[in-house]
Amino acid sequence: MHLNSKIGLSNIPWRRNRRAVAIGAEFSRSRTGNTVETAKVLSLVKDTFGIPHVKFALTLRSRQADVYNDGPRTLALTAFEDVYCDGSNV
């Protein structure tokens, strides 16, 4: 079962159309300067307060073929979805 379903976030209408955040999934978004940012989900965990978080590796690619790997990073699930799962991602 998907983490959003377990914690009740799938019942929120504006979240239903978002792509599921799952381990191994990749989410991309375009950045300024012809750069594409890709987040690969490494794990999904809840903190001590029960707030779900996404641990992910970040890769930045430019049109000049420059690649920069960064991570791991962690965001609350809702923040991650706001940044990477808005429906306009690759």
mmCIF file with all atom_site columns, C-alpha atoms in Angstrom:
data_model
loop_
_atom_site.group_PDB
_atom_site.id
_atom_site.type_symbol
_atom_site.label_atom_id
_atom_site.label_alt_id
_atom_site.label_comp_id
_atom_site.label_asym_id
_atom_site.label_entity_id
_atom_site.label_seq_id
_atom_site.pdbx_PDB_ins_code
_atom_site.Cartn_x
_atom_site.Cartn_y
_atom_site.Cartn_z
_atom_site.occupancy
_atom_site.B_iso_or_equiv
_atom_site.pdbx_formal_charge
_atom_site.auth_seq_id
_atom_site.auth_comp_id
_atom_site.auth_asym_id
_atom_site.auth_atom_id
_atom_site.pdbx_PDB_model_num
ATOM 1  C CA . MET A 1 1  ? 0.000  0.000  0.000   1.00 0.00 ? 1  MET A CA 1
ATOM 2  C CA . HIS A 1 2  ? 1.247  3.485  -0.828  1.00 0.00 ? 2  HIS A CA 1
ATOM 3  C CA . LEU A 1 3  ? 2.338  5.689  2.085   1.00 0.00 ? 3  LEU A CA 1
ATOM 4  C CA . ASN A 1 4  ? -0.180 8.430  1.139   1.00 0.00 ? 4  ASN A CA 1
ATOM 5  C CA . SER A 1 5  ? -3.003 5.900  1.510   1.00 0.00 ? 5  SER A CA 1
ATOM 6  C CA . LYS A 1 6  ? -1.700 4.732  4.873   1.00 0.00 ? 6  LYS A CA 1
ATOM 7  C CA . ILE A 1 7  ? -1.675 8.231  6.321   1.00 0.00 ? 7  ILE A CA 1
ATOM 8  C CA . GLY A 1 8  ? -4.866 9.484  4.667   1.00 0.00 ? 8  GLY A CA 1
ATOM 9  C CA . LEU A 1 9  ? -3.388 11.979 2.200   1.00 0.00 ? 9  LEU A CA 1
ATOM 10 C CA . SER A 1 10 ? -4.907 10.205 -0.808  1.00 0.00 ? 10 SER A CA 1
ATOM 11 C CA . ASN A 1 11 ? -8.345 11.404 0.287   1.00 0.00 ? 11 ASN A CA 1
ATOM 12 C CA . ILE A 1 12 ? -7.452 15.047 -0.303  1.00 0.00 ? 12 ILE A CA 1
ATOM 13 C CA . PRO A 1 13 ? -8.886 15.917 -3.769  1.00 0.00 ? 13 PRO A CA 1
ATOM 14 C CA . TRP A 1 14 ? -5.944 18.016 -5.018  1.00 0.00 ? 14 TRP A CA 1
ATOM 15 C CA . ARG A 1 15 ? -3.527 15.187 -4.183  1.00 0.00 ? 15 ARG A CA 1
ATOM 16 C CA . ARG A 1 16 ? -5.401 12.434 -6.083  1.00 0.00 ? 16 ARG A CA 1
ATOM 17 C CA . ASN A 1 17 ? -3.970 13.377 -9.492  1.00 0.00 ? 17 ASN A CA 1
ATOM 18 C CA . ARG A 1 18 ? -0.374 13.341 -8.330  1.00 0.00 ? 18 ARG A CA 1
ATOM 19 C CA . ARG A 1 19 ? 2.009  10.566 -9.234  1.00 0.00 ? 19 ARG A CA 1
ATOM 20 C CA . ALA A 1 20 ? 2.621  8.174  -6.351  1.00 0.00 ? 20 ALA A CA 1
ATOM 21 C CA . VAL A 1 21 ? 5.811  8.690  -4.375  1.00 0.00 ? 21 VAL A CA 1
ATOM 22 C CA . ALA A 1 22 ? 7.436  5.266  -4.042  1.00 0.00 ? 22 ALA A CA 1
ATOM 23 C CA . ILE A 1 23 ? 10.934 3.969  -3.412  1.00 0.00 ? 23 ILE A CA 1
ATOM 24 C CA . GLY A 1 24 ? 12.900 3.966  -6.660  1.00 0.00 ? 24 GLY A CA 1
ATOM 25 C CA . ALA A 1 25 ? 10.572 6.448  -8.408  1.00 0.00 ? 25 ALA A CA 1
ATOM 26 C CA . GLU A 1 26 ? 12.156 9.399  -10.195 1.00 0.00 ? 26 GLU A CA 1
ATOM 27 C CA . PHE A 1 27 ? 10.659 12.879 -10.484 1.00 0.00 ? 27 PHE A CA 1
ATOM 28 C CA . SER A 1 28 ? 12.058 15.623 -12.699 1.00 0.00 ? 28 SER A CA 1
ATOM 29 C CA . ARG A 1 29 ? 11.470 19.322 -13.100 1.00 0.00 ? 29 ARG A CA 1
ATOM 30 C CA . SER A 1 30 ? 12.965 22.000 -15.310 1.00 0.00 ? 30 SER A CA 1
ATOM 31 C CA . ARG A 1 31 ? 15.047 24.695 -13.690 1.00 0.00 ? 31 ARG A CA 1
ATOM 32 C CA . THR A 1 32 ? 16.337 28.015 -14.957 1.00 0.00 ? 32 THR A CA 1
ATOM 33 C CA . GLY A 1 33 ? 19.373 27.930 -17.214 1.00 0.00 ? 33 GLY A CA 1
ATOM 34 C CA . ASN A 1 34 ? 18.205 24.870 -19.174 1.00 0.00 ? 34 ASN A CA 1
ATOM 35 C CA . THR A 1 35 ? 18.849 22.581 -16.225 1.00 0.00 ? 35 THR A CA 1
ATOM 36 C CA . VAL A 1 36 ? 16.798 19.515 -15.340 1.00 0.00 ? 36 VAL A CA 1
ATOM 37 C CA . GLU A 1 37 ? 16.624 18.458 -11.689 1.00 0.00 ? 37 GLU A CA 1
ATOM 38 C CA . THR A 1 38 ? 15.832 14.791 -11.015 1.00 0.00 ? 38 THR A CA 1
ATOM 39 C CA . ALA A 1 39 ? 14.981 13.402 -7.582  1.00 0.00 ? 39 ALA A CA 1
ATOM 40 C CA . LYS A 1 40 ? 15.213 9.627  -7.061  1.00 0.00 ? 40 LYS A CA 1
ATOM 41 C CA . VAL A 1 41 ? 13.329 8.381  -3.996  1.00 0.00 ? 41 VAL A CA 1
ATOM 42 C CA . LEU A 1 42 ? 15.595 6.369  -1.688  1.00 0.00 ? 42 LEU A CA 1
ATOM 43 C CA . SER A 1 43 ? 13.234 5.790  1.238   1.00 0.00 ? 43 SER A CA 1
ATOM 44 C CA . LEU A 1 44 ? 9.968  6.844  2.870   1.00 0.00 ? 44 LEU A CA 1
ATOM 45 C CA . VAL A 1 45 ? 9.932  7.170  6.658   1.00 0.00 ? 45 VAL A CA 1
ATOM 46 C CA . LYS A 1 46 ? 7.936  8.793  9.434   1.00 0.00 ? 46 LYS A CA 1
ATOM 47 C CA . ASP A 1 47 ? 9.694  10.963 11.997  1.00 0.00 ? 47 ASP A CA 1
ATOM 48 C CA . THR A 1 48 ? 9.082  10.756 15.764  1.00 0.00 ? 48 THR A CA 1
ATOM 49 C CA . PHE A 1 49 ? 5.981  12.948 15.364  1.00 0.00 ? 49 PHE A CA 1
ATOM 50 C CA . GLY A 1 50 ? 4.531  10.651 12.691  1.00 0.00 ? 50 GLY A CA 1
ATOM 51 C CA . ILE A 1 51 ? 5.208  13.085 9.821   1.00 0.00 ? 51 ILE A CA 1
ATOM 52 C CA . PRO A 1 52 ? 6.149  11.217 6.627   1.00 0.00 ? 52 PRO A CA 1
ATOM 53 C CA . HIS A 1 53 ? 9.430  12.192 4.949   1.00 0.00 ? 53 HIS A CA 1
ATOM 54 C CA . VAL A 1 54 ? 11.065 11.368 1.630   1.00 0.00 ? 54 VAL A CA 1
ATOM 55 C CA . LYS A 1 55 ? 14.812 10.716 1.464   1.00 0.00 ? 55 LYS A CA 1
ATOM 56 C CA . PHE A 1 56 ? 16.052 11.270 -2.098  1.00 0.00 ? 56 PHE A CA 1
ATOM 57 C CA . ALA A 1 57 ? 19.151 11.683 -4.240  1.00 0.00 ? 57 ALA A CA 1
ATOM 58 C CA . LEU A 1 58 ? 19.267 14.743 -6.465  1.00 0.00 ? 58 LEU A CA 1
ATOM 59 C CA . THR A 1 59 ? 20.853 14.976 -9.922  1.00 0.00 ? 59 THR A CA 1
ATOM 60 C CA . LEU A 1 60 ? 21.202 18.197 -11.914 1.00 0.00 ? 60 LEU A CA 1
ATOM 61 C CA . ARG A 1 61 ? 21.805 17.971 -15.672 1.00 0.00 ? 61 ARG A CA 1
ATOM 62 C CA . SER A 1 62 ? 22.443 20.906 -17.970 1.00 0.00 ? 62 SER A CA 1
ATOM 63 C CA . ARG A 1 63 ? 22.100 21.064 -21.747 1.00 0.00 ? 63 ARG A CA 1
ATOM 64 C CA . GLN A 1 64 ? 25.909 21.242 -21.888 1.00 0.00 ? 64 GLN A CA 1
ATOM 65 C CA . ALA A 1 65 ? 25.935 17.661 -20.507 1.00 0.00 ? 65 ALA A CA 1
ATOM 66 C CA . ASP A 1 66 ? 27.210 18.769 -17.104 1.00 0.00 ? 66 ASP A CA 1
ATOM 67 C CA . VAL A 1 67 ? 26.001 16.440 -14.357 1.00 0.00 ? 67 VAL A CA 1
ATOM 68 C CA . TYR A 1 68 ? 26.013 17.222 -10.650 1.00 0.00 ? 68 TYR A CA 1
ATOM 69 C CA . ASN A 1 69 ? 24.951 14.571 -8.126  1.00 0.00 ? 69 ASN A CA 1
ATOM 70 C CA . ASP A 1 70 ? 23.879 15.685 -4.675  1.00 0.00 ? 70 ASP A CA 1
ATOM 71 C CA . GLY A 1 71 ? 22.274 13.941 -1.775  1.00 0.00 ? 71 GLY A CA 1
ATOM 72 C CA . PRO A 1 72 ? 20.858 12.329 -0.011  1.00 0.00 ? 72 PRO A CA 1
ATOM 73 C CA . ARG A 1 73 ? 18.366 15.021 0.946   1.00 0.00 ? 73 ARG A CA 1
ATOM 74 C CA . THR A 1 74 ? 15.197 14.790 3.024   1.00 0.00 ? 74 THR A CA 1
ATOM 75 C CA . LEU A 1 75 ? 11.897 16.644 2.717   1.00 0.00 ? 75 LEU A CA 1
ATOM 76 C CA . ALA A 1 76 ? 8.530  16.153 4.358   1.00 0.00 ? 76 ALA A CA 1
ATOM 77 C CA . LEU A 1 77 ? 6.322  14.169 1.974   1.00 0.00 ? 77 LEU A CA 1
ATOM 78 C CA . THR A 1 78 ? 3.948  17.096 1.397   1.00 0.00 ? 78 THR A CA 1
ATOM 79 C CA . ALA A 1 79 ? 6.846  19.447 0.602   1.00 0.00 ? 79 ALA A CA 1
ATOM 80 C CA . PHE A 1 80 ? 8.384  16.877 -1.762  1.00 0.00 ? 80 PHE A CA 1
ATOM 81 C CA . GLU A 1 81 ? 5.046  16.483 -3.559  1.00 0.00 ? 81 GLU A CA 1
ATOM 82 C CA . ASP A 1 82 ? 4.651  20.251 -3.856  1.00 0.00 ? 82 ASP A CA 1
ATOM 83 C CA . VAL A 1 83 ? 8.073  20.540 -5.478  1.00 0.00 ? 83 VAL A CA 1
ATOM 84 C CA . TYR A 1 84 ? 8.274  17.376 -7.594  1.00 0.00 ? 84 TYR A CA 1
ATOM 85 C CA . CYS A 1 85 ? 4.745  15.985 -8.087  1.00 0.00 ? 85 CYS A CA 1
ATOM 86 C CA . ASP A 1 86 ? 2.728  18.903 -9.413  1.00 0.00 ? 86 ASP A CA 1
ATOM 87 C CA . GLY A 1 87 ? 1.820  17.118 -12.635 1.00 0.00 ? 87 GLY A CA 1
ATOM 88 C CA . SER A 1 88 ? 4.171  19.118 -14.867 1.00 0.00 ? 88 SER A CA 1
ATOM 89 C CA . ASN A 1 89 ? 7.136  16.845 -14.249 1.00 0.00 ? 89 ASN A CA 1
ATOM 90 C CA . VAL A 1 90 ? 8.838  14.584 -16.756 1.00 0.00 ? 90 VAL A CA 1
#
